[in-house]
Short mmCIF file of C-alpha atoms and ligand atoms in Angstrom, two decimals:
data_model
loop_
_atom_site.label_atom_id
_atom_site.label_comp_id
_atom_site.label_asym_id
_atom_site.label_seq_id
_atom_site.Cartn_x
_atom_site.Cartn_y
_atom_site.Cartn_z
CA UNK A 101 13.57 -39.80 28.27
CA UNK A 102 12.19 -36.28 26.45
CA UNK A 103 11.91 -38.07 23.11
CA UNK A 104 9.28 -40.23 24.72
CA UNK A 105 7.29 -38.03 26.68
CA UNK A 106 6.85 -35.67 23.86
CA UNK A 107 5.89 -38.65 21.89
CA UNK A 108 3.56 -39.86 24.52
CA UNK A 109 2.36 -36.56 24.76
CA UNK A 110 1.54 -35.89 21.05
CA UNK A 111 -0.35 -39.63 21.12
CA UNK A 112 -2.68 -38.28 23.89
CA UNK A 113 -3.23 -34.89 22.16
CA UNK A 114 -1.46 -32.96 25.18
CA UNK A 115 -0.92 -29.62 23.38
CA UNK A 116 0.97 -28.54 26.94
CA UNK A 117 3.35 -31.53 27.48
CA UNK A 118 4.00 -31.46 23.95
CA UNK A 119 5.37 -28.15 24.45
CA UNK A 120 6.92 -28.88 27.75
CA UNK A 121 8.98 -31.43 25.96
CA UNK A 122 10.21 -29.76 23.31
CA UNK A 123 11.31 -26.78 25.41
CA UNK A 124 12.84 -29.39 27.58
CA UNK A 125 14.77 -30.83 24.75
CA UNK A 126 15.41 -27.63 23.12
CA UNK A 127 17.17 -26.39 26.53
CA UNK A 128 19.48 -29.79 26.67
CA UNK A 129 20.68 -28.64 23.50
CA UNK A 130 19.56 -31.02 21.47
CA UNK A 131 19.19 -31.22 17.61
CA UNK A 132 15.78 -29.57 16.41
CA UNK A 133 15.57 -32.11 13.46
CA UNK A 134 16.19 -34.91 16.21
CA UNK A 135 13.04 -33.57 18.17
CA UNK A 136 11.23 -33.58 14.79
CA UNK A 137 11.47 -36.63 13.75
CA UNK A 138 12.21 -39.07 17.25
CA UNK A 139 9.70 -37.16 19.36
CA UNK A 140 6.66 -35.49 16.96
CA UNK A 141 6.47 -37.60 13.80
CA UNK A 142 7.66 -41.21 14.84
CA UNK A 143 4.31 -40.49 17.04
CA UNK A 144 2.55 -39.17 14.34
CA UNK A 145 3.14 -42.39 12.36
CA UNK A 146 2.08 -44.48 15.69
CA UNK A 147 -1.12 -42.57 15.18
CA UNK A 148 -1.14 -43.59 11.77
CA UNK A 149 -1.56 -47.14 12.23
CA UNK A 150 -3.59 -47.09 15.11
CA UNK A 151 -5.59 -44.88 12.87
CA UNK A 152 -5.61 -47.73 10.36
CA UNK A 153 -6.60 -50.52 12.34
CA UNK A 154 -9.42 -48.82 13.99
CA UNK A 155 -7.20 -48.53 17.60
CA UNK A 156 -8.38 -44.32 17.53
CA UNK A 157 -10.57 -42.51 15.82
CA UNK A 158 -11.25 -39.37 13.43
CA UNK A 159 -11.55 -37.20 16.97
CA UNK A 160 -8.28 -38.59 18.60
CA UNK A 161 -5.73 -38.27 15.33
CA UNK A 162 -7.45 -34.64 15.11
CA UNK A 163 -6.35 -33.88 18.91
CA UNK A 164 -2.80 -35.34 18.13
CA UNK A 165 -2.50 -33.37 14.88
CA UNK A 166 -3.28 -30.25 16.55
CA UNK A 167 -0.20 -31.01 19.31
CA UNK A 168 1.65 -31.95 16.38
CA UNK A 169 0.75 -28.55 14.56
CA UNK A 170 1.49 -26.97 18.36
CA UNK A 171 5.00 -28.61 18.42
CA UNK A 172 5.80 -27.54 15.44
CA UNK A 173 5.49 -23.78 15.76
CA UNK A 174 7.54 -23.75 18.46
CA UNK A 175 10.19 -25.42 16.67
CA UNK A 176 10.34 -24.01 13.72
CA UNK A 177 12.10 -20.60 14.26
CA UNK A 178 14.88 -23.74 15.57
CA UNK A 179 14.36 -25.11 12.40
CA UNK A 180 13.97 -22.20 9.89
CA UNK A 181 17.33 -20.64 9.24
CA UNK A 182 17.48 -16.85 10.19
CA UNK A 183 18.64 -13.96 8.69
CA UNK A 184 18.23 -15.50 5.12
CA UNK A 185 17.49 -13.15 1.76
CA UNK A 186 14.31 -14.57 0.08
CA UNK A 187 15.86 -16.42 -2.96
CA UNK A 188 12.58 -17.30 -4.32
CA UNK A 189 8.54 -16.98 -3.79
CA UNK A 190 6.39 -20.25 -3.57
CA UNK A 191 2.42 -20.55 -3.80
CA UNK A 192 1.66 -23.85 -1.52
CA UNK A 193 -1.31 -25.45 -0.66
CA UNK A 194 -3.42 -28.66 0.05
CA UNK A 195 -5.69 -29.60 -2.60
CA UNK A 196 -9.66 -29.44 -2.92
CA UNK A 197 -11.62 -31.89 -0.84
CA UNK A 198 -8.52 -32.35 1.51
CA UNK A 199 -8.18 -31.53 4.96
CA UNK A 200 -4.55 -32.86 5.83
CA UNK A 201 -1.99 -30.38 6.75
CA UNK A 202 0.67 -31.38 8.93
CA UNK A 203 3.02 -32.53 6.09
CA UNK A 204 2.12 -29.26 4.00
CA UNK A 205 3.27 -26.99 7.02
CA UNK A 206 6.34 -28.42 7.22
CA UNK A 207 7.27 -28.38 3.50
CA UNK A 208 6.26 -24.70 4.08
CA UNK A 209 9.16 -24.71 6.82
CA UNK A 210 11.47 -26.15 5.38
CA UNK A 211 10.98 -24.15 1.94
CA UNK A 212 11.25 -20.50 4.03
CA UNK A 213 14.24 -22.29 5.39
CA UNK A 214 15.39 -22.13 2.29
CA UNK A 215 15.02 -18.53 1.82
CA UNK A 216 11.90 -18.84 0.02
CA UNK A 217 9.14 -16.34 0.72
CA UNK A 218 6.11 -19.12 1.13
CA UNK A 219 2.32 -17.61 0.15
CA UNK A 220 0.05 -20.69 2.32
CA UNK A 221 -3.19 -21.15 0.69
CA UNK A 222 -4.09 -23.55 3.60
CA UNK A 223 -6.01 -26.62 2.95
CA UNK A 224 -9.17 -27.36 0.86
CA UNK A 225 -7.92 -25.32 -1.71
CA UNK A 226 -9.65 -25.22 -5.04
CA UNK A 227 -8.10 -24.83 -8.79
CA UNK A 228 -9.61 -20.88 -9.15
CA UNK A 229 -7.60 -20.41 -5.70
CA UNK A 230 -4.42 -21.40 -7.01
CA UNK A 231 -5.24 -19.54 -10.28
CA UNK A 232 -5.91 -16.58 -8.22
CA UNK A 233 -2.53 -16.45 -5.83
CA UNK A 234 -0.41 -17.28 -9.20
CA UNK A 235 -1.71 -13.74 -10.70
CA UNK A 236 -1.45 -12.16 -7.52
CA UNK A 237 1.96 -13.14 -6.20
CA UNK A 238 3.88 -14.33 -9.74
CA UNK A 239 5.50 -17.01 -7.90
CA UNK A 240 8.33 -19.46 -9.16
CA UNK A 241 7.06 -22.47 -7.78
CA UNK A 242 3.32 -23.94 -7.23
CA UNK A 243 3.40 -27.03 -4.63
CA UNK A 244 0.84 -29.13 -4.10
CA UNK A 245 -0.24 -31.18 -1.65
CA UNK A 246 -2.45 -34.54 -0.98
CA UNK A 247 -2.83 -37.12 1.50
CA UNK A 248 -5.88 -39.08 0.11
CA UNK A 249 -6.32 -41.00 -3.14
CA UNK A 250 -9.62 -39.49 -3.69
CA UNK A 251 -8.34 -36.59 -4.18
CA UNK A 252 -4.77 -36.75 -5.56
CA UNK A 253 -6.37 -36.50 -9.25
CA UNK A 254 -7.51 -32.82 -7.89
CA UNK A 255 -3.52 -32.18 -8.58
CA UNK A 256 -4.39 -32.79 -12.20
CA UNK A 257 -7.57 -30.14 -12.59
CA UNK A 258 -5.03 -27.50 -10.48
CA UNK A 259 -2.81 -27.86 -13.54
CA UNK A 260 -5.12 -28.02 -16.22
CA UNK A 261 -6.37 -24.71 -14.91
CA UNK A 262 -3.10 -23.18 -14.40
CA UNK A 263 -2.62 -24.30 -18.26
CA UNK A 264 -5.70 -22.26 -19.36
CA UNK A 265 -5.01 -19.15 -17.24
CA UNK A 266 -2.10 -19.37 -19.90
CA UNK A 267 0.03 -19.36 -16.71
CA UNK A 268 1.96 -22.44 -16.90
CA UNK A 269 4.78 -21.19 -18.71
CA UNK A 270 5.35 -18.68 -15.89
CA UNK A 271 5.95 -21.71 -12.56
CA UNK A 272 7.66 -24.77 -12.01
CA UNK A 273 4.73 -27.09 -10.16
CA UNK A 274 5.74 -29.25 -7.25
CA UNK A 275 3.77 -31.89 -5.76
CA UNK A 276 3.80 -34.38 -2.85
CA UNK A 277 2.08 -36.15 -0.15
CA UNK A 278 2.05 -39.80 1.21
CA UNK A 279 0.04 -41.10 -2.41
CA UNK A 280 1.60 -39.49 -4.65
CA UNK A 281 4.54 -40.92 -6.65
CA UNK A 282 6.99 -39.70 -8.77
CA UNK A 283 5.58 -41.48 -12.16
CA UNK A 284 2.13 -39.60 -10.63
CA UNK A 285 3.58 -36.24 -11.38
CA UNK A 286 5.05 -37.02 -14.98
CA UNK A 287 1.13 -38.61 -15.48
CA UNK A 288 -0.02 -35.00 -14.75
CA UNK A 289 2.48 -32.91 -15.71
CA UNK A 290 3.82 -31.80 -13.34
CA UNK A 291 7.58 -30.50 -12.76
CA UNK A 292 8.93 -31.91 -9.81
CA UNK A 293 7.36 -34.89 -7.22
CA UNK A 294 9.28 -34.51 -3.62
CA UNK A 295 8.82 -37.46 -1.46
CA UNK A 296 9.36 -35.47 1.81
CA UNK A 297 10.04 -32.21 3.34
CA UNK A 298 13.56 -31.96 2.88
CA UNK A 299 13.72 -32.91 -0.83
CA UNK A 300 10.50 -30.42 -1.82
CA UNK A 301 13.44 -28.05 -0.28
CA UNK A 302 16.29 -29.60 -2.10
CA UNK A 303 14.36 -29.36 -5.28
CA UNK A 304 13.10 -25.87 -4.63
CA UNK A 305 16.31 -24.36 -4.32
CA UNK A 306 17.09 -25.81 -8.02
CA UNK A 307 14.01 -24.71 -9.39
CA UNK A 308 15.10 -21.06 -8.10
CA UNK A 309 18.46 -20.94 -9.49
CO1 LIG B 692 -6.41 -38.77 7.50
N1 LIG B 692 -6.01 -40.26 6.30
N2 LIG B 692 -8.29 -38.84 6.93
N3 LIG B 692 -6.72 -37.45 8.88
N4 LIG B 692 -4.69 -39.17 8.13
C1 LIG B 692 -4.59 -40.66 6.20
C2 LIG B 692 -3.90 -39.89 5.08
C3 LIG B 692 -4.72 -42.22 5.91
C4 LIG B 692 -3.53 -42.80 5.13
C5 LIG B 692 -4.97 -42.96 7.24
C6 LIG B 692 -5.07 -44.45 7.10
O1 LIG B 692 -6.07 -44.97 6.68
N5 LIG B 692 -4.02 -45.14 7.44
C7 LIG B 692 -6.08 -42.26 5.10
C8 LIG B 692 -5.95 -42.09 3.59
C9 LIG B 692 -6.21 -43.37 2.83
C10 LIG B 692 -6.08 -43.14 1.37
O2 LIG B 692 -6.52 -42.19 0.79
N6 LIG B 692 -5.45 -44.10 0.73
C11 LIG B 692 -6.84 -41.11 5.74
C12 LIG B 692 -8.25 -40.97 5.71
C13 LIG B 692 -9.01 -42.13 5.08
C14 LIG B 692 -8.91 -39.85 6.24
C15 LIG B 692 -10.43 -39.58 6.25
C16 LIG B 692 -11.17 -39.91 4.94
C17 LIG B 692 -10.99 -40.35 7.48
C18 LIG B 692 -12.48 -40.26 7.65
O3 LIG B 692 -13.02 -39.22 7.82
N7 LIG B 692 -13.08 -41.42 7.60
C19 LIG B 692 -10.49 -38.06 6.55
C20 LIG B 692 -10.48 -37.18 5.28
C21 LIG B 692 -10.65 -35.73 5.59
C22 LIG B 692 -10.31 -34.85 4.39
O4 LIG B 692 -9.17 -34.53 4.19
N8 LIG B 692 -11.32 -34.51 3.62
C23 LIG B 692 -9.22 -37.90 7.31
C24 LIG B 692 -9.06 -36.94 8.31
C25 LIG B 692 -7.90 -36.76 9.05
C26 LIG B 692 -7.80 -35.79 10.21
C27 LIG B 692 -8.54 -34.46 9.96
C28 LIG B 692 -8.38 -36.45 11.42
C29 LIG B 692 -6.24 -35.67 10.39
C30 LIG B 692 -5.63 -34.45 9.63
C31 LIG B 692 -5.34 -33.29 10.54
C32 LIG B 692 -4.43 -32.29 9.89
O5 LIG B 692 -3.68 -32.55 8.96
N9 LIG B 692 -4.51 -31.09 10.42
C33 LIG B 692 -5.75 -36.92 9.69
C34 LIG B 692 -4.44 -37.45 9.85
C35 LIG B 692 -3.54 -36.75 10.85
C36 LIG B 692 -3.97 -38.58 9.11
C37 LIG B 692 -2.67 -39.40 9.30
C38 LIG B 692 -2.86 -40.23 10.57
C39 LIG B 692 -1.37 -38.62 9.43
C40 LIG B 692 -1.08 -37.67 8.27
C41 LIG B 692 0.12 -36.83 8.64
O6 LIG B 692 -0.03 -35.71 9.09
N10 LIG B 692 1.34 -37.40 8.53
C42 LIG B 692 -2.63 -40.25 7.97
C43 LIG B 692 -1.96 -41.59 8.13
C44 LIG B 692 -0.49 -41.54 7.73
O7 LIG B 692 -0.08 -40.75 6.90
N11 LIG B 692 0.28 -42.40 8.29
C45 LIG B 692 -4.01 -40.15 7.47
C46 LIG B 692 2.57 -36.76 8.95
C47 LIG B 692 3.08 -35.83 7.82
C48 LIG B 692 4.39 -35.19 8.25
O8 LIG B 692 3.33 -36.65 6.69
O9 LIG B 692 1.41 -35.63 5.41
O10 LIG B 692 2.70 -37.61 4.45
P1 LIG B 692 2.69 -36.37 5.27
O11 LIG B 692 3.69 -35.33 4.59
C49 LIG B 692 5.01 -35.66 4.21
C50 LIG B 692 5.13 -36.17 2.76
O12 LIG B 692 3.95 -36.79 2.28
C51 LIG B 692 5.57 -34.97 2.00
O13 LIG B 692 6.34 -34.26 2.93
C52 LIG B 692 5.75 -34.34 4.22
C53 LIG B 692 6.80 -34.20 5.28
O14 LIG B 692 7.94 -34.96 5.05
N12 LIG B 692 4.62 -34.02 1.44
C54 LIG B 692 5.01 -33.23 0.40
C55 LIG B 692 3.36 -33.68 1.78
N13 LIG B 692 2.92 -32.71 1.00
C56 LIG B 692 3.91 -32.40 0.15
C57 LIG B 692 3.99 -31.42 -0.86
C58 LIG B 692 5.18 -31.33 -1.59
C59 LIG B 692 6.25 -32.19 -1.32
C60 LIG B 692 6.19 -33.13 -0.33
O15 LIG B 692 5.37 -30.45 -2.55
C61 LIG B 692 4.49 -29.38 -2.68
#
């Protein structure tokens, strides 16, 4: 079955079968969201655990995030709608001290899927970067991402900086990742908490309108 080789394949780190599969599944017609979430992130969350209970290692969840990161390129113009006028613009990045990416990336797709012209700081990114990209691109929406509890509270010094660049009247700020919760954002101040892809686009296209 695809679903499971492209899952096996994203658990070894096989950048090529990962591909293989998806083009595979992609040419049987079948759903890009399906591929998504059955064949690259149920795997991803297999990696997860084994992650957590010391199965793999820092080097093997690093070879299966880049497949991951590999899959999803090629599915995204499957995933991104085409052909869309840019309702919106969107500064997005992963927090200082952090590293993680995967779940930013697709927030990022699934935000230019929503006709949103996305501005990708990457990761590691520090308060004076976000300060920077808001007076350079005048964006609606600042989203924020973190994986790690040591530095989810990074969230807070992005907005207290945003706040003295006298900027925080001008952007609704969005933030998410697997530690943060929605009482989280109301503790810092911030606008909106999405739990996952699809709702940081849900709430996106509200905070547009
Ligand atoms: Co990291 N890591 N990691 N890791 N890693 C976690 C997060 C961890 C939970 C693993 C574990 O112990 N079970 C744990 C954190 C524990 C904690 O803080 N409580 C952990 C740790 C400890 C670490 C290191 C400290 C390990 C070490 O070095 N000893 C280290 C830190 C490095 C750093 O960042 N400074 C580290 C390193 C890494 C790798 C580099 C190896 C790799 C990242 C590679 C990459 O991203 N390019 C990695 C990975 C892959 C993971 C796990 C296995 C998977 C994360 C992931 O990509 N999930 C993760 C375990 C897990 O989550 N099960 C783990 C899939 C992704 C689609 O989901 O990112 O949650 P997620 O995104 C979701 C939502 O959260 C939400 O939408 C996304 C899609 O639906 N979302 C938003 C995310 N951002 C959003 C923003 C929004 C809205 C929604 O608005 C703006």
């Amino acid at each position: 079955m695809v679903l499971q080789d492209i899952n096996q394949a994203l658990q070894r780190g096989d950048v090529n079968g990962v591909k293989q599969g998806i083009q595979e599944a992609l040419d049987s017609d079948m759903k890009p969201r399906v591929i998504l979430n059955e064949g690259l992130l149920s795997a991803m969350e297999t990696i997860g655990v084994k992650f957590k209970n010391n199965e793999v290692f820092v080097p093997e969840v690093l070879i299966a995030a880049r497949a991951m990161n590999a899959g999803m390129e090629l599915l995204k113009p499957k995933l991104v709608e085409t052909g869309v006028e840019p309702v919106g613009t969107a500064v997005l990045g992963t927090v200082k001290g952090d590293l993680h990416d995967i779940g930013k990336n697709l927030v990022r797709m699934m935000l230019e899927g929503a006709g949103l012209t996305v501005y990708d700081l990457g990761v590691d990114v520090s308060a004076e970067q976000f300060v920077a990209a808001i007076q350079e691109h005048d964006p609606h929406i600042v989203g924020l991402s973190a994986l790690l509890t040591t530095t989810m509270g990074e969230m807070k010094s992005v907005i207290q900086a945003i706040e003295e660049a006298g900027l925080r009247d001008k952007v609704k700020i969005m933030v998410g990742g697997a530690p943060v919760t929605s009482k989280f954002a109301v503790d810092i101040g911030a606008d909106v908490y999405a739990k996952d892809a699809a709702e940081a686009s849900t709430e996106a296209k509200k905070l547009v309108q």
